[in-house]
Amino acid sequence: DTEVTQTPKHLVMGMTNKKSLKCEQHMGHRAMYWYKQKAKKPPELMFVYSYEKLSINESVPSRFSPECPNSSLLNLHLHALQPEDSALYLCASSQDRTGTYEQYFGPGTRLTVT
Amino acid sequence: AQTVTQSQPEMSVQEAETVTLSCTYDTSESNYYLFWYKQPPSRQMILVIRQEAYKQQNATENRFSVNFQKAAKSFSLKISDSQLGDTAMYFCAFMKNNNDMRFGAGTRLTVKP
């Protein structure tokens, strides 16, 4: 199973809402990632979790709050977002510390902030 | 900071022909990893090919091969026998050992019948 799943596929939320994005993998990977991708642009790294600990935080605004409950799950909690936060949010995972380091991506959650 | 440059925003190729996508990067690291990812329209990002910097031999995966020139910091992707399904955005990516991966701006490839 080489699949990373993300829910929901689409999300529309108002600026005062609180919502969460979910990501799951069952490949035994110990590193998980959140990226933000605007239209026709490359993915931008937001957060990296390594062995369930936050290892990279790319100065992302606090209205984005990541959580890694266990080695298979990764959440991104959203609160008080701005319209410019509308984007495709990608989750990825990789083996970390062993193997060849390539990242496997999920299909993404397309977020629209109104 | 590492930077990845893809100088070709768009390219096109006839079906069954060969095309080469360019990528250069800047780093002071000696050990790192390079990747080409493919993102078809409205579809998932998938890995095309990877190269470890310590390996001199160029990686190949079926119709896809790379020309890795470490001294020149160049990592181009050659697609042979192009197929319609190769139409996608192609991203070159650089990663150090700490899982910090950076993407180039991308090259939009169109394969024409």
XYZ file of C-alpha atoms in Angstrom:
227
model
C 0.000 0.000 0.000
C 1.739 3.177 -1.212
C -1.142 5.527 -0.577
C -1.506 8.745 1.346
C -5.122 9.692 1.896
C -6.493 13.133 2.687
C -9.913 14.258 3.826
C -11.901 16.187 2.896
C -11.241 16.586 -0.830
C -12.833 20.028 -0.856
C -13.525 22.465 1.968
C -15.234 25.841 1.959
C -15.029 27.805 5.182
C -15.709 31.281 6.425
C -13.092 33.413 8.093
C -14.524 32.742 11.550
C -14.816 28.979 11.192
C -12.661 26.281 12.745
C -11.968 23.220 10.621
C -9.400 20.443 10.343
C -7.671 18.696 7.479
C -6.718 15.065 7.926
C -3.981 12.935 6.397
C -3.292 9.226 6.857
C -0.641 6.787 5.660
C -0.050 3.116 6.410
C 3.369 2.696 4.824
C 5.243 2.765 8.122
C 6.719 6.140 7.247
C 8.004 8.198 10.162
C 8.115 11.635 8.518
C 5.003 13.525 7.465
C 4.623 16.899 5.790
C 2.155 19.672 5.058
C 2.554 21.771 1.910
C 0.535 24.658 0.541
C 0.172 24.952 -3.236
C -1.336 27.953 -5.017
C -2.528 27.604 -8.597
C 0.282 27.142 -11.140
C 2.907 27.365 -8.389
C 5.131 24.762 -6.737
C 4.285 23.332 -3.318
C 5.591 25.370 -0.386
C 6.694 23.501 2.716
C 4.732 24.396 5.850
C 5.506 21.777 8.507
C 7.532 18.600 8.916
C 6.970 15.969 11.593
C 9.711 13.442 12.228
C 8.910 10.564 14.584
C 5.787 12.470 15.672
C 7.780 15.532 16.680
C 7.603 18.850 14.853
C 10.999 19.277 13.219
C 10.388 22.068 10.703
C 7.971 24.996 10.937
C 8.399 27.385 8.043
C 7.193 30.462 9.949
C 3.597 29.618 9.178
C 0.963 31.916 10.759
C -0.520 30.605 13.995
C -3.948 30.301 12.392
C -2.528 27.012 11.036
C -1.902 24.474 13.792
C -0.444 21.052 12.965
C -0.894 17.938 15.050
C 0.579 14.453 14.744
C -1.436 12.119 17.038
C 0.523 9.037 15.949
C 2.889 7.847 13.255
C 0.080 7.278 10.746
C -1.968 10.429 11.180
C -1.387 14.095 10.565
C -3.893 16.884 11.112
C -3.908 20.542 10.206
C -6.230 22.650 12.337
C -7.496 25.840 10.747
C -8.874 28.877 12.553
C -9.614 32.449 11.507
C -8.219 31.982 8.018
C -7.929 34.712 5.417
C -9.063 34.562 1.768
C -5.413 34.423 0.668
C -5.134 31.079 2.480
C -7.272 29.524 -0.242
C -5.086 26.881 -1.881
C -4.488 23.173 -2.356
C -3.085 21.670 0.843
C -0.933 18.635 0.249
C 0.145 16.027 2.744
C 3.157 13.797 2.133
C 5.097 11.101 3.945
C 8.539 9.529 3.710
C 10.606 6.892 5.467
C 12.965 9.307 7.238
C 16.488 8.329 8.354
C 16.481 5.169 6.275
C 15.650 4.414 2.689
C 15.787 6.796 -0.176
C 13.858 9.745 1.290
C 11.373 10.213 -1.514
C 8.069 11.691 -0.449
C 4.707 10.230 -1.332
C 1.952 12.775 -1.773
C -1.748 12.630 -1.095
C -4.338 14.027 -3.530
C -4.726 17.204 -1.499
C -7.552 19.191 0.042
C -8.736 22.150 -1.985
C -9.548 24.875 0.519
C -11.609 27.958 -0.241
C -11.886 30.676 2.387
C -14.837 33.028 1.918
C 19.453 28.581 1.457
C 18.967 26.150 -1.357
C 17.387 27.359 -4.586
C 16.078 25.348 -7.498
C 15.692 26.926 -10.926
C 13.658 25.607 -13.823
C 14.201 27.999 -16.706
C 11.543 26.578 -19.041
C 8.028 27.560 -17.899
C 6.398 25.681 -20.778
C 7.483 23.103 -23.309
C 5.786 20.947 -25.900
C 6.795 17.795 -27.720
C 5.283 15.561 -30.362
C 4.131 12.144 -29.316
C 6.933 9.533 -29.586
C 9.631 12.235 -29.623
C 12.218 12.975 -26.915
C 12.226 16.042 -24.700
C 14.632 17.324 -22.054
C 13.599 19.472 -19.102
C 16.267 21.575 -17.404
C 16.932 22.115 -13.716
C 19.764 23.813 -11.876
C 20.228 24.214 -8.152
C 22.432 26.053 -5.749
C 23.772 24.524 -2.558
C 26.872 24.330 -0.409
C 25.964 20.823 0.783
C 27.915 17.819 -0.438
C 25.268 15.209 0.261
C 21.704 15.723 -0.898
C 18.920 14.246 -2.989
C 17.325 15.377 -6.206
C 13.915 14.440 -7.546
C 11.620 14.990 -10.482
C 7.925 14.976 -9.641
C 5.035 14.985 -12.090
C 1.661 16.627 -11.396
C -0.939 15.937 -14.113
C -3.811 18.446 -14.398
C -6.036 18.155 -11.311
C -4.299 14.968 -10.305
C -1.896 13.733 -7.658
C 1.805 14.578 -7.477
C 3.864 11.468 -8.210
C 7.565 10.750 -8.138
C 9.161 10.272 -11.553
C 12.798 9.673 -10.668
C 15.322 10.321 -7.898
C 19.086 10.782 -7.704
C 21.401 10.637 -4.709
C 24.214 13.172 -4.979
C 26.853 10.667 -3.891
C 26.034 8.385 -6.818
C 27.851 9.173 -10.031
C 25.654 6.975 -12.183
C 22.663 8.729 -13.707
C 19.304 7.337 -12.617
C 16.931 5.809 -15.146
C 13.308 4.647 -14.865
C 11.978 3.145 -18.068
C 11.486 6.090 -20.488
C 12.752 8.623 -17.960
C 16.416 9.350 -17.347
C 18.441 12.142 -15.790
C 21.687 13.870 -16.634
C 23.203 14.714 -13.252
C 26.193 17.046 -13.408
C 27.210 17.621 -9.785
C 29.969 20.125 -10.452
C 27.675 22.184 -12.659
C 24.759 21.693 -10.216
C 22.555 20.581 -13.064
C 19.864 17.883 -13.042
C 17.965 17.564 -16.320
C 15.185 15.081 -17.099
C 14.960 13.310 -20.448
C 11.666 11.764 -21.484
C 11.970 9.348 -24.397
C 9.111 8.136 -26.600
C 6.795 10.803 -25.164
C 3.211 9.730 -24.552
C 0.020 11.755 -24.214
C -0.133 10.723 -20.558
C 3.163 12.522 -19.941
C 1.324 15.845 -20.238
C 1.755 17.426 -16.798
C 3.580 19.971 -14.702
C 7.057 18.702 -13.868
C 8.786 19.898 -10.713
C 12.459 19.512 -9.948
C 13.119 19.205 -6.205
C 16.158 19.359 -3.922
C 16.357 17.874 -0.455
C 18.988 17.834 2.264
C 19.164 15.112 4.871
C 16.721 16.846 7.191
C 13.641 16.252 5.005
C 13.537 19.910 3.938
C 12.536 19.649 0.278
C 12.408 22.637 -2.053
C 10.764 22.717 -5.439
C 11.551 24.616 -8.599
C 8.855 26.736 -10.255
C 7.897 23.904 -12.578
C 7.784 23.228 -16.319
C 4.432 22.657 -17.980
C 4.903 19.932 -20.588
C 2.352 19.301 -23.309
C 2.618 16.200 -25.472
C 0.921 16.748 -28.816
C -0.601 13.929 -30.868
